[in-house]
mmCIF file of C-alpha atoms in Angstrom:
data_model
loop_
_atom_site.group_PDB
_atom_site.id
_atom_site.type_symbol
_atom_site.label_atom_id
_atom_site.label_comp_id
_atom_site.label_asym_id
_atom_site.label_seq_id
_atom_site.Cartn_x
_atom_site.Cartn_y
_atom_site.Cartn_z
ATOM 1 C CA MET A 729 136.666 -54.600 -77.953
ATOM 2 C CA ALA A 730 137.255 -55.888 -73.638
ATOM 3 C CA SER A 731 133.135 -56.881 -72.314
ATOM 4 C CA LYS A 732 131.542 -54.659 -70.299
ATOM 5 C CA ASN A 733 133.704 -55.184 -66.316
ATOM 6 C CA ASP A 734 136.925 -54.906 -68.669
ATOM 7 C CA LYS A 735 138.139 -57.837 -69.489
ATOM 8 C CA GLN A 736 138.959 -59.569 -72.310
ATOM 9 C CA SER A 737 135.899 -61.993 -72.657
ATOM 10 C CA VAL A 738 136.894 -65.570 -74.157
ATOM 11 C CA VAL A 739 133.750 -68.289 -75.732
ATOM 12 C CA VAL A 740 133.567 -71.091 -75.045
ATOM 13 C CA CYS A 741 132.253 -73.827 -76.240
ATOM 14 C CA GLY A 742 131.777 -77.181 -74.262
ATOM 15 C CA LEU A 743 131.040 -77.603 -71.342
ATOM 16 C CA GLY A 744 132.760 -81.872 -70.074
ATOM 17 C CA ILE A 745 135.401 -82.305 -68.410
ATOM 18 C CA ILE A 746 137.414 -80.279 -70.868
ATOM 19 C CA GLY A 747 135.774 -77.180 -71.948
ATOM 20 C CA LEU A 748 134.592 -76.443 -68.381
ATOM 21 C CA THR A 749 139.052 -77.506 -66.934
ATOM 22 C CA THR A 750 140.401 -74.971 -69.233
ATOM 23 C CA SER A 751 137.077 -72.157 -69.078
ATOM 24 C CA ILE A 752 138.497 -72.517 -65.457
ATOM 25 C CA ARG A 753 141.517 -71.827 -66.133
ATOM 26 C CA LEU A 754 140.277 -68.651 -68.750
ATOM 27 C CA LEU A 755 138.834 -67.562 -65.618
ATOM 28 C CA GLU A 756 141.342 -67.773 -62.827
ATOM 29 C CA ALA A 757 143.673 -65.630 -65.701
ATOM 30 C CA GLY A 758 141.084 -63.066 -65.394
ATOM 31 C CA TYR A 759 139.192 -63.466 -68.487
ATOM 32 C CA SER A 760 135.659 -63.641 -68.958
ATOM 33 C CA VAL A 761 134.324 -66.552 -70.427
ATOM 34 C CA THR A 762 130.598 -67.503 -72.569
ATOM 35 C CA GLY A 763 130.562 -71.739 -72.177
ATOM 36 C CA ILE A 764 128.011 -72.492 -74.569
ATOM 37 C CA ALA A 765 126.895 -76.519 -74.188
ATOM 38 C CA SER A 766 123.749 -79.186 -75.194
ATOM 39 C CA HIS A 767 124.590 -81.229 -72.351
ATOM 40 C CA LEU A 768 126.313 -79.731 -68.140
ATOM 41 C CA PRO A 769 126.795 -82.169 -66.187
ATOM 42 C CA GLY A 770 123.606 -83.413 -64.327
ATOM 43 C CA ASP A 771 121.683 -84.618 -67.468
ATOM 44 C CA PRO A 772 120.705 -87.342 -67.843
ATOM 45 C CA LEU A 773 123.708 -89.966 -68.240
ATOM 46 C CA SER A 774 123.272 -89.681 -72.597
ATOM 47 C CA PRO A 775 126.313 -92.006 -74.859
ATOM 48 C CA PHE A 776 127.027 -87.672 -76.753
ATOM 49 C CA TYR A 777 128.452 -86.623 -73.050
ATOM 50 C CA ALA A 778 131.490 -89.084 -72.506
ATOM 51 C CA SER A 779 132.612 -86.988 -69.424
ATOM 52 C CA SER A 780 129.951 -88.590 -67.670
ATOM 53 C CA SER A 781 130.338 -91.884 -69.205
ATOM 54 C CA ALA A 782 133.588 -92.677 -68.190
ATOM 55 C CA GLY A 783 135.747 -94.463 -66.149
ATOM 56 C CA ALA A 784 137.000 -92.934 -64.268
ATOM 57 C CA HIS A 785 140.782 -92.758 -63.547
ATOM 58 C CA HIS A 786 144.313 -91.581 -64.398
ATOM 59 C CA LEU A 787 146.084 -94.015 -65.883
ATOM 60 C CA SER A 788 147.672 -92.371 -69.367
ATOM 61 C CA PHE A 789 148.857 -94.127 -71.987
ATOM 62 C CA ALA A 790 151.078 -91.359 -73.456
ATOM 63 C CA ALA A 791 153.679 -93.425 -76.343
ATOM 64 C CA ASP A 792 157.902 -93.867 -74.257
ATOM 65 C CA ASP A 793 158.199 -91.276 -77.198
ATOM 66 C CA ASP A 794 155.213 -88.992 -77.046
ATOM 67 C CA GLU A 795 156.301 -85.664 -74.914
ATOM 68 C CA ARG A 796 154.058 -83.611 -75.372
ATOM 69 C CA GLN A 797 150.920 -86.402 -73.477
ATOM 70 C CA GLN A 798 152.999 -88.006 -71.330
ATOM 71 C CA THR A 799 153.699 -83.298 -70.416
ATOM 72 C CA LEU A 800 149.614 -82.970 -70.123
ATOM 73 C CA ASP A 801 149.343 -86.656 -68.801
ATOM 74 C CA ARG A 802 151.469 -85.736 -66.000
ATOM 75 C CA ARG A 803 150.189 -82.047 -64.976
ATOM 76 C CA THR A 804 146.829 -83.617 -64.900
ATOM 77 C CA PHE A 805 147.844 -85.905 -62.151
ATOM 78 C CA ASP A 806 149.767 -83.142 -60.405
ATOM 79 C CA VAL A 807 147.122 -80.939 -60.173
ATOM 80 C CA MET A 808 144.104 -83.515 -58.878
ATOM 81 C CA TRP A 809 146.756 -84.852 -55.966
ATOM 82 C CA LYS A 810 146.783 -81.380 -54.964
ATOM 83 C CA GLU A 811 143.279 -81.503 -55.383
ATOM 84 C CA GLU A 812 142.891 -84.510 -53.557
ATOM 85 C CA GLU A 813 145.389 -83.595 -50.053
ATOM 86 C CA ASP A 814 143.628 -80.657 -49.368
ATOM 87 C CA GLU A 815 139.715 -81.206 -50.792
ATOM 88 C CA GLY A 816 139.619 -84.790 -49.589
ATOM 89 C CA GLU A 817 136.562 -87.091 -50.577
ATOM 90 C CA SER A 818 134.440 -83.477 -51.176
ATOM 91 C CA ASN A 819 136.194 -83.740 -54.411
ATOM 92 C CA GLY A 820 135.381 -87.480 -55.708
ATOM 93 C CA LEU A 821 138.634 -87.709 -55.634
ATOM 94 C CA MET A 822 140.585 -91.266 -54.010
ATOM 95 C CA ARG A 823 144.563 -92.191 -53.838
ATOM 96 C CA LEU A 824 144.045 -96.060 -53.962
ATOM 97 C CA THR A 825 147.002 -98.716 -55.169
ATOM 98 C CA GLN A 826 146.026 -99.698 -58.822
ATOM 99 C CA ARG A 827 148.059 -102.892 -60.068
ATOM 100 C CA GLU A 828 148.618 -103.266 -64.268
ATOM 101 C CA PHE A 829 148.527 -106.829 -65.602
ATOM 102 C CA TYR A 830 149.460 -108.065 -69.483
ATOM 103 C CA GLY A 831 149.169 -111.118 -71.085
ATOM 104 C CA ASN A 832 151.600 -111.273 -73.490
ATOM 105 C CA GLU A 833 155.357 -112.369 -73.294
ATOM 106 C CA ASP A 834 156.446 -108.456 -75.674
ATOM 107 C CA GLU A 835 154.201 -106.587 -73.827
ATOM 108 C CA LYS A 836 155.841 -104.324 -70.461
ATOM 109 C CA HIS A 837 153.923 -101.203 -68.882
ATOM 110 C CA ILE A 838 155.209 -97.557 -70.374
ATOM 111 C CA ALA A 839 157.318 -95.446 -68.836
ATOM 112 C CA PHE A 840 155.122 -92.592 -67.660
ATOM 113 C CA PHE A 841 154.254 -95.795 -65.306
ATOM 114 C CA GLU A 842 157.072 -95.440 -62.761
ATOM 115 C CA SER A 843 157.890 -91.571 -62.339
ATOM 116 C CA LEU A 844 154.542 -91.788 -60.274
ATOM 117 C CA PRO A 845 154.354 -92.304 -56.423
ATOM 118 C CA ASP A 846 154.472 -96.261 -55.224
ATOM 119 C CA PHE A 847 156.504 -97.868 -58.834
ATOM 120 C CA THR A 848 156.940 -101.261 -58.416
ATOM 121 C CA VAL A 849 157.499 -103.983 -60.580
ATOM 122 C CA HIS A 850 155.499 -107.561 -59.473
ATOM 123 C CA SER A 851 158.047 -110.835 -60.149
ATOM 124 C CA ALA A 852 156.686 -113.813 -61.264
ATOM 125 C CA ASP A 853 155.818 -115.637 -58.185
ATOM 126 C CA GLU A 854 153.567 -112.200 -56.988
ATOM 127 C CA ARG A 855 151.651 -112.224 -60.369
ATOM 128 C CA PRO A 856 148.622 -114.355 -61.446
ATOM 129 C CA SER A 857 149.002 -117.445 -63.376
ATOM 130 C CA PHE A 858 147.196 -115.046 -66.409
ATOM 131 C CA ALA A 859 150.200 -112.386 -66.056
ATOM 132 C CA LYS A 860 153.374 -111.922 -67.880
ATOM 133 C CA HIS A 861 154.122 -108.600 -66.662
ATOM 134 C CA ALA A 862 152.848 -106.808 -63.712
ATOM 135 C CA VAL A 863 153.610 -103.724 -62.523
ATOM 136 C CA SER A 864 151.526 -100.712 -59.355
ATOM 137 C CA PHE A 865 151.502 -97.796 -58.681
ATOM 138 C CA THR A 866 149.514 -95.109 -56.083
ATOM 139 C CA SER A 867 146.851 -93.631 -58.576
ATOM 140 C CA LEU A 868 143.510 -91.894 -58.798
ATOM 141 C CA THR A 869 140.153 -92.646 -59.684
ATOM 142 C CA MET A 870 137.850 -89.476 -60.328
ATOM 143 C CA ASP A 871 134.041 -89.970 -59.028
ATOM 144 C CA THR A 872 133.036 -87.859 -62.461
ATOM 145 C CA PRO A 873 128.870 -86.770 -60.739
ATOM 146 C CA ILE A 874 130.970 -85.389 -57.267
ATOM 147 C CA TYR A 875 133.281 -84.084 -59.921
ATOM 148 C CA LEU A 876 131.750 -83.119 -62.377
ATOM 149 C CA ARG A 877 128.950 -80.830 -60.016
ATOM 150 C CA LYS A 878 132.203 -79.037 -58.344
ATOM 151 C CA LEU A 879 133.940 -77.804 -61.567
ATOM 152 C CA VAL A 880 130.289 -76.171 -62.128
ATOM 153 C CA SER A 881 130.462 -74.895 -59.246
ATOM 154 C CA ARG A 882 133.774 -73.037 -59.236
ATOM 155 C CA PHE A 883 133.443 -71.734 -62.780
ATOM 156 C CA GLU A 884 129.967 -70.050 -61.722
ATOM 157 C CA ALA A 885 131.989 -68.855 -58.509
ATOM 158 C CA LEU A 886 134.515 -67.650 -61.090
ATOM 159 C CA GLY A 887 131.626 -65.378 -62.930
ATOM 160 C CA GLY A 888 131.735 -67.809 -65.707
ATOM 161 C CA THR A 889 127.905 -67.303 -68.005
ATOM 162 C CA VAL A 890 126.181 -71.016 -69.173
ATOM 163 C CA HIS A 891 123.856 -70.882 -71.800
ATOM 164 C CA ARG A 892 122.071 -74.628 -72.945
ATOM 165 C CA ALA A 893 122.269 -74.243 -76.917
ATOM 166 C CA LEU A 894 122.419 -77.436 -79.654
ATOM 167 C CA LEU A 895 125.423 -75.216 -81.563
ATOM 168 C CA HIS A 896 125.056 -76.036 -85.117
ATOM 169 C CA SER A 897 128.388 -73.822 -86.554
ATOM 170 C CA LEU A 898 131.309 -72.060 -83.666
ATOM 171 C CA ALA A 899 129.769 -68.958 -84.874
ATOM 172 C CA SER A 900 126.237 -69.413 -83.566
ATOM 173 C CA ALA A 901 127.966 -68.995 -80.524
ATOM 174 C CA LEU A 902 128.422 -65.485 -81.561
ATOM 175 C CA GLU A 903 124.863 -65.408 -81.276
ATOM 176 C CA PHE A 904 125.070 -65.864 -76.644
ATOM 177 C CA ILE A 905 127.337 -62.763 -76.485
ATOM 178 C CA PRO A 906 126.398 -58.988 -76.119
ATOM 179 C CA HIS A 907 126.672 -57.285 -79.363
ATOM 180 C CA ASN A 908 129.277 -54.722 -79.598
ATOM 181 C CA GLU A 909 131.361 -57.716 -77.804
ATOM 182 C CA VAL A 910 134.309 -58.960 -79.504
ATOM 183 C CA PRO A 911 135.951 -61.370 -78.017
ATOM 184 C CA ILE A 912 139.489 -62.479 -78.604
ATOM 185 C CA ALA A 913 139.126 -66.328 -79.034
ATOM 186 C CA LEU A 914 136.883 -68.881 -79.150
ATOM 187 C CA ILE A 915 137.499 -72.135 -77.583
ATOM 188 C CA ASN A 916 136.014 -75.165 -79.870
ATOM 189 C CA CYS A 917 135.268 -78.310 -77.226
ATOM 190 C CA THR A 918 132.783 -80.086 -78.014
ATOM 191 C CA GLY A 919 134.780 -83.381 -78.689
ATOM 192 C CA ILE A 920 132.782 -85.852 -80.663
ATOM 193 C CA GLY A 921 130.763 -82.294 -81.571
ATOM 194 C CA SER A 922 133.490 -81.582 -84.042
ATOM 195 C CA LEU A 923 132.297 -83.706 -86.643
ATOM 196 C CA LYS A 924 129.146 -81.006 -87.170
ATOM 197 C CA LEU A 925 130.278 -78.496 -86.543
ATOM 198 C CA ASN A 926 129.311 -76.423 -89.806
ATOM 199 C CA ASP A 927 132.227 -74.790 -90.373
ATOM 200 C CA VAL A 928 135.071 -77.716 -88.673
ATOM 201 C CA GLN A 929 133.801 -80.471 -89.923
ATOM 202 C CA ASP A 930 136.581 -82.027 -88.840
ATOM 203 C CA THR A 931 136.237 -85.599 -90.329
ATOM 204 C CA ASP A 932 138.883 -87.003 -88.540
ATOM 205 C CA ILE A 933 136.690 -86.820 -85.186
ATOM 206 C CA TYR A 934 135.084 -91.187 -84.510
ATOM 207 C CA PRO A 935 133.879 -92.733 -82.335
ATOM 208 C CA ILE A 936 134.279 -95.270 -79.637
ATOM 209 C CA ARG A 937 131.383 -96.620 -77.953
ATOM 210 C CA GLY A 938 132.522 -97.617 -74.581
ATOM 211 C CA GLN A 939 130.571 -99.990 -72.372
ATOM 212 C CA VAL A 940 130.205 -100.603 -68.818
ATOM 213 C CA VAL A 941 128.717 -102.190 -66.004
ATOM 214 C CA VAL A 942 128.388 -99.094 -62.422
ATOM 215 C CA LEU A 943 128.231 -102.346 -59.374
ATOM 216 C CA ASN A 944 127.688 -101.055 -55.790
ATOM 217 C CA ALA A 945 130.631 -102.465 -53.969
ATOM 218 C CA PRO A 946 132.441 -100.066 -51.167
ATOM 219 C CA TRP A 947 135.091 -103.265 -50.348
ATOM 220 C CA VAL A 948 136.916 -102.718 -52.957
ATOM 221 C CA LYS A 949 140.360 -100.480 -52.424
ATOM 222 C CA GLU A 950 142.372 -100.774 -55.029
ATOM 223 C CA GLY A 951 142.102 -100.643 -59.019
ATOM 224 C CA ARG A 952 143.167 -102.802 -61.683
ATOM 225 C CA THR A 953 144.256 -103.442 -65.297
ATOM 226 C CA LYS A 954 144.827 -106.160 -67.314
ATOM 227 C CA GLN A 955 145.837 -106.020 -71.282
ATOM 228 C CA VAL A 956 146.012 -108.146 -73.800
ATOM 229 C CA GLY A 957 147.877 -106.480 -76.712
ATOM 230 C CA LYS A 958 149.574 -103.684 -77.834
ATOM 231 C CA LEU A 959 148.563 -100.032 -76.543
ATOM 232 C CA GLU A 960 149.882 -98.579 -79.730
ATOM 233 C CA GLY A 961 150.542 -94.818 -78.191
ATOM 234 C CA GLY A 962 146.664 -94.892 -77.376
ATOM 235 C CA GLU A 963 143.897 -97.844 -75.704
ATOM 236 C CA GLY A 964 144.676 -100.482 -78.270
ATOM 237 C CA GLY A 965 143.984 -104.337 -77.422
ATOM 238 C CA GLU A 966 141.872 -105.646 -74.552
ATOM 239 C CA ARG A 967 141.280 -103.987 -71.769
ATOM 240 C CA THR A 968 139.795 -104.726 -69.098
ATOM 241 C CA TYR A 969 139.153 -103.031 -65.694
ATOM 242 C CA ILE A 970 138.377 -102.727 -62.141
ATOM 243 C CA ILE A 971 137.780 -98.316 -61.282
ATOM 244 C CA PRO A 972 136.718 -98.114 -57.919
ATOM 245 C CA ARG A 973 135.525 -94.353 -56.563
ATOM 246 C CA ARG A 974 135.249 -93.058 -53.495
ATOM 247 C CA SER A 975 131.292 -93.574 -52.979
ATOM 248 C CA GLY A 976 131.485 -96.769 -53.294
ATOM 249 C CA GLU A 977 131.143 -97.471 -56.403
ATOM 250 C CA VAL A 978 132.823 -100.089 -58.608
ATOM 251 C CA VAL A 979 133.665 -99.544 -62.162
ATOM 252 C CA ILE A 980 134.118 -102.814 -63.712
ATOM 253 C CA GLY A 981 134.833 -102.845 -68.683
ATOM 254 C CA GLY A 982 135.031 -102.345 -70.880
ATOM 255 C CA THR A 983 135.293 -102.077 -74.676
ATOM 256 C CA ARG A 984 135.980 -100.814 -77.368
ATOM 257 C CA GLU A 985 134.377 -100.657 -80.416
ATOM 258 C CA VAL A 986 135.180 -98.377 -83.452
ATOM 259 C CA ASN A 987 132.725 -96.209 -85.334
ATOM 260 C CA ASP A 988 129.950 -97.804 -83.553
ATOM 261 C CA TRP A 989 126.834 -95.853 -83.563
ATOM 262 C CA TRP A 990 123.787 -95.633 -84.956
ATOM 263 C CA GLY A 991 121.131 -97.726 -84.717
ATOM 264 C CA GLN A 992 120.356 -99.505 -80.831
ATOM 265 C CA THR A 993 124.716 -99.313 -80.027
ATOM 266 C CA ILE A 994 123.258 -96.024 -77.266
ATOM 267 C CA GLU A 995 122.234 -98.668 -75.630
ATOM 268 C CA PRO A 996 123.568 -101.239 -73.078
ATOM 269 C CA ARG A 997 123.835 -104.702 -74.884
ATOM 270 C CA PRO A 998 123.401 -107.478 -72.098
ATOM 271 C CA GLU A 999 125.331 -109.731 -73.898
ATOM 272 C CA THR A 1000 128.555 -106.881 -73.052
ATOM 273 C CA SER A 1001 127.539 -106.511 -69.358
ATOM 274 C CA LEU A 1002 128.279 -110.114 -69.448
ATOM 275 C CA ASP A 1003 130.979 -110.193 -71.200
ATOM 276 C CA ILE A 1004 132.505 -107.540 -69.624
ATOM 277 C CA LYS A 1005 131.452 -109.959 -65.877
ATOM 278 C CA ARG A 1006 133.160 -113.069 -67.063
ATOM 279 C CA ARG A 1007 136.169 -110.579 -67.801
ATOM 280 C CA ALA A 1008 136.173 -108.429 -64.060
ATOM 281 C CA LEU A 1009 136.074 -111.218 -62.221
ATOM 282 C CA SER A 1010 138.707 -113.150 -63.234
ATOM 283 C CA LEU A 1011 140.328 -110.835 -62.935
ATOM 284 C CA PHE A 1012 139.664 -109.607 -59.664
ATOM 285 C CA PRO A 1013 137.225 -111.972 -57.609
ATOM 286 C CA GLU A 1014 137.010 -110.114 -54.773
ATOM 287 C CA ILE A 1015 133.869 -107.815 -56.753
ATOM 288 C CA SER A 1016 131.729 -110.111 -55.560
ATOM 289 C CA PRO A 1017 130.173 -110.600 -52.765
ATOM 290 C CA GLN A 1018 131.993 -112.424 -49.576
ATOM 291 C CA SER A 1019 128.908 -114.906 -49.745
ATOM 292 C CA ALA A 1020 129.032 -116.010 -53.195
ATOM 293 C CA ARG A 1021 133.176 -116.644 -52.253
ATOM 294 C CA THR A 1022 132.812 -118.511 -48.905
ATOM 295 C CA ASN A 1023 134.252 -122.256 -48.878
ATOM 296 C CA GLY A 1024 136.880 -121.496 -51.815
ATOM 297 C CA ARG A 1025 133.328 -120.958 -53.891
ATOM 298 C CA VAL A 1026 134.216 -119.500 -57.371
ATOM 299 C CA PRO A 1027 131.850 -116.457 -58.613
ATOM 300 C CA VAL A 1028 130.715 -116.502 -61.258
ATOM 301 C CA PRO A 1029 129.133 -114.031 -63.285
ATOM 302 C CA ALA A 1030 125.339 -113.517 -61.663
ATOM 303 C CA ASP A 1031 126.419 -113.162 -58.546
ATOM 304 C CA LEU A 1032 127.552 -109.242 -59.341
ATOM 305 C CA ASP A 1033 123.877 -109.132 -60.780
ATOM 306 C CA PRO A 1034 122.322 -108.129 -57.802
ATOM 307 C CA ILE A 1035 124.821 -105.060 -56.733
ATOM 308 C CA VAL A 1036 124.557 -103.670 -60.191
ATOM 309 C CA LEU A 1037 123.454 -99.839 -60.459
ATOM 310 C CA ARG A 1038 123.464 -99.374 -63.949
ATOM 311 C CA GLU A 1039 124.752 -100.149 -67.496
ATOM 312 C CA VAL A 1040 126.114 -96.926 -69.099
ATOM 313 C CA VAL A 1041 127.183 -96.647 -72.844
ATOM 314 C CA GLY A 1042 129.504 -93.381 -73.698
ATOM 315 C CA PHE A 1043 131.552 -92.656 -77.142
ATOM 316 C CA ARG A 1044 134.527 -91.178 -76.804
ATOM 317 C CA PRO A 1045 135.804 -89.028 -79.675
ATOM 318 C CA ALA A 1046 138.719 -89.558 -81.240
ATOM 319 C CA ARG A 1047 140.293 -89.198 -83.724
ATOM 320 C CA LYS A 1048 142.680 -90.231 -86.590
ATOM 321 C CA SER A 1049 145.699 -88.160 -86.043
ATOM 322 C CA GLY A 1050 144.682 -88.038 -82.405
ATOM 323 C CA LEU A 1051 144.816 -85.258 -79.830
ATOM 324 C CA LYS A 1052 144.068 -81.458 -81.581
ATOM 325 C CA LEU A 1053 145.341 -78.654 -79.544
ATOM 326 C CA GLU A 1054 146.065 -75.130 -81.867
ATOM 327 C CA ARG A 1055 144.726 -72.161 -83.027
ATOM 328 C CA GLY A 1056 142.934 -73.765 -86.483
ATOM 329 C CA ASP A 1057 141.481 -70.945 -88.921
ATOM 330 C CA ASP A 1058 140.492 -67.936 -87.292
ATOM 331 C CA LEU A 1059 136.544 -67.268 -87.737
ATOM 332 C CA VAL A 1060 135.145 -64.533 -90.366
ATOM 333 C CA VAL A 1061 132.489 -61.975 -88.869
ATOM 334 C CA SER A 1062 132.425 -59.812 -91.454
ATOM 335 C CA SER A 1063 131.726 -60.955 -95.215
ATOM 336 C CA THR A 1064 134.146 -58.019 -96.638
ATOM 337 C CA GLY A 1065 137.047 -60.482 -93.706
ATOM 338 C CA SER A 1066 138.074 -57.841 -91.915
ATOM 339 C CA GLY A 1067 136.939 -59.330 -88.743
ATOM 340 C CA ARG A 1068 138.991 -62.297 -87.518
ATOM 341 C CA ILE A 1069 138.375 -63.775 -84.064
ATOM 342 C CA PRO A 1070 141.159 -66.874 -83.096
ATOM 343 C CA VAL A 1071 139.838 -70.698 -82.930
ATOM 344 C CA LEU A 1072 141.994 -72.397 -81.079
ATOM 345 C CA HIS A 1073 140.984 -76.646 -80.231
ATOM 346 C CA ASN A 1074 141.088 -79.104 -77.665
ATOM 347 C CA ILE A 1075 139.636 -81.977 -78.848
ATOM 348 C CA GLY A 1076 140.223 -86.195 -80.422
ATOM 349 C CA HIS A 1077 141.238 -86.963 -77.002
ATOM 350 C CA SER A 1078 139.326 -90.530 -77.198
ATOM 351 C CA GLY A 1079 139.841 -91.994 -74.092
ATOM 352 C CA ALA A 1080 142.677 -89.702 -71.841
ATOM 353 C CA GLY A 1081 139.748 -86.557 -71.706
ATOM 354 C CA TRP A 1082 140.197 -87.081 -68.029
ATOM 355 C CA GLN A 1083 143.388 -87.945 -67.640
ATOM 356 C CA SER A 1084 145.033 -84.769 -69.923
ATOM 357 C CA CYS A 1085 142.136 -82.030 -68.828
ATOM 358 C CA TRP A 1086 144.399 -79.745 -67.119
ATOM 359 C CA GLY A 1087 147.667 -80.410 -68.639
ATOM 360 C CA CYS A 1088 145.646 -79.686 -71.977
ATOM 361 C CA ALA A 1089 143.573 -76.747 -70.424
ATOM 362 C CA ASP A 1090 146.448 -74.870 -69.236
ATOM 363 C CA THR A 1091 147.884 -75.778 -72.750
ATOM 364 C CA VAL A 1092 144.906 -73.032 -73.723
ATOM 365 C CA LEU A 1093 145.599 -70.166 -71.916
ATOM 366 C CA GLU A 1094 148.983 -70.032 -73.040
ATOM 367 C CA MET A 1095 148.889 -69.565 -76.602
ATOM 368 C CA VAL A 1096 144.667 -67.204 -75.258
ATOM 369 C CA LYS A 1097 147.190 -64.936 -73.736
ATOM 370 C CA ALA A 1098 149.330 -65.492 -76.700
ATOM 371 C CA LEU A 1099 146.876 -63.948 -78.693
ATOM 372 C CA SER A 1100 146.184 -61.225 -75.853
ATOM 373 C CA SER A 1101 149.969 -60.154 -76.912
ATOM 374 C CA GLU A 1102 149.909 -59.539 -80.473
#
């Protein structure tokens, strides 16, 4: 049954970067959207709400033979590139030169980078001594609080409805829509929450703990990443990154700690922050204040302490079998089994949520349109 305004209704569970972009695409297409989430942009930072904890930059991990991930990442890049062009600094996006350094002889750049603006392979005399291979291109960084606030504003302006609740199942989301309304689909964008939902319990879901340090360093206008070891189609190996934001903040990181989310792991670890500072300075000494680099002095981690704004921990919502962007089992809503609501999953993005969000949202929209025509 359609809602009162004759729009077909959709319920979206989870309103991080994935749930918000998905909701916006559905609203733009004329669907009525009810979003349900326990965490929202603007809440105090929580490692369980990875969207606010992210760096974030558009830096694909898509393997050369992973056409689906390449398509999702490219679509998102194109959308954000146009947003930056049309909206400027108000949306928290920034174009910048991104330099990628590889520490192993057998590790090269992924083919995706070759499609980006200003792509260049650097010769040995153009790269630092620690780099066995290096490329650069123009990409984007995202000031996550600003961009998420913009998405919430778009969601509300398009007529979306938000209910704050901690769901224990997808079925419990139906409590927040009118009793005479049957949604055409229920979209699961709960990320790591899919491990706990009673009617999902996706045991492939697991957390990857990440920790970063956020600096006040507005003089830094270039992104850098050092990769040691193979990506393996994701975030394999050790990665050190520098992510400047338009606001003047600079995010340095990072870590990949699989299934590390018990006890005190939600708090930043001092020894980890120290290691991040050390690695970041070896990659980009100029992140330190000018006063720490006078007369040829080599900056040390303590030189960054006066410009540290905060240390952040987040749990990337990874999945053993990879991204789940597909229709799942229908939700049975009557004892006879005659009432069923299609469930569409948009989960398991790991650290690629920001760089694939709009591509995933467009895919969900096409799946919902297909349901509408059934």
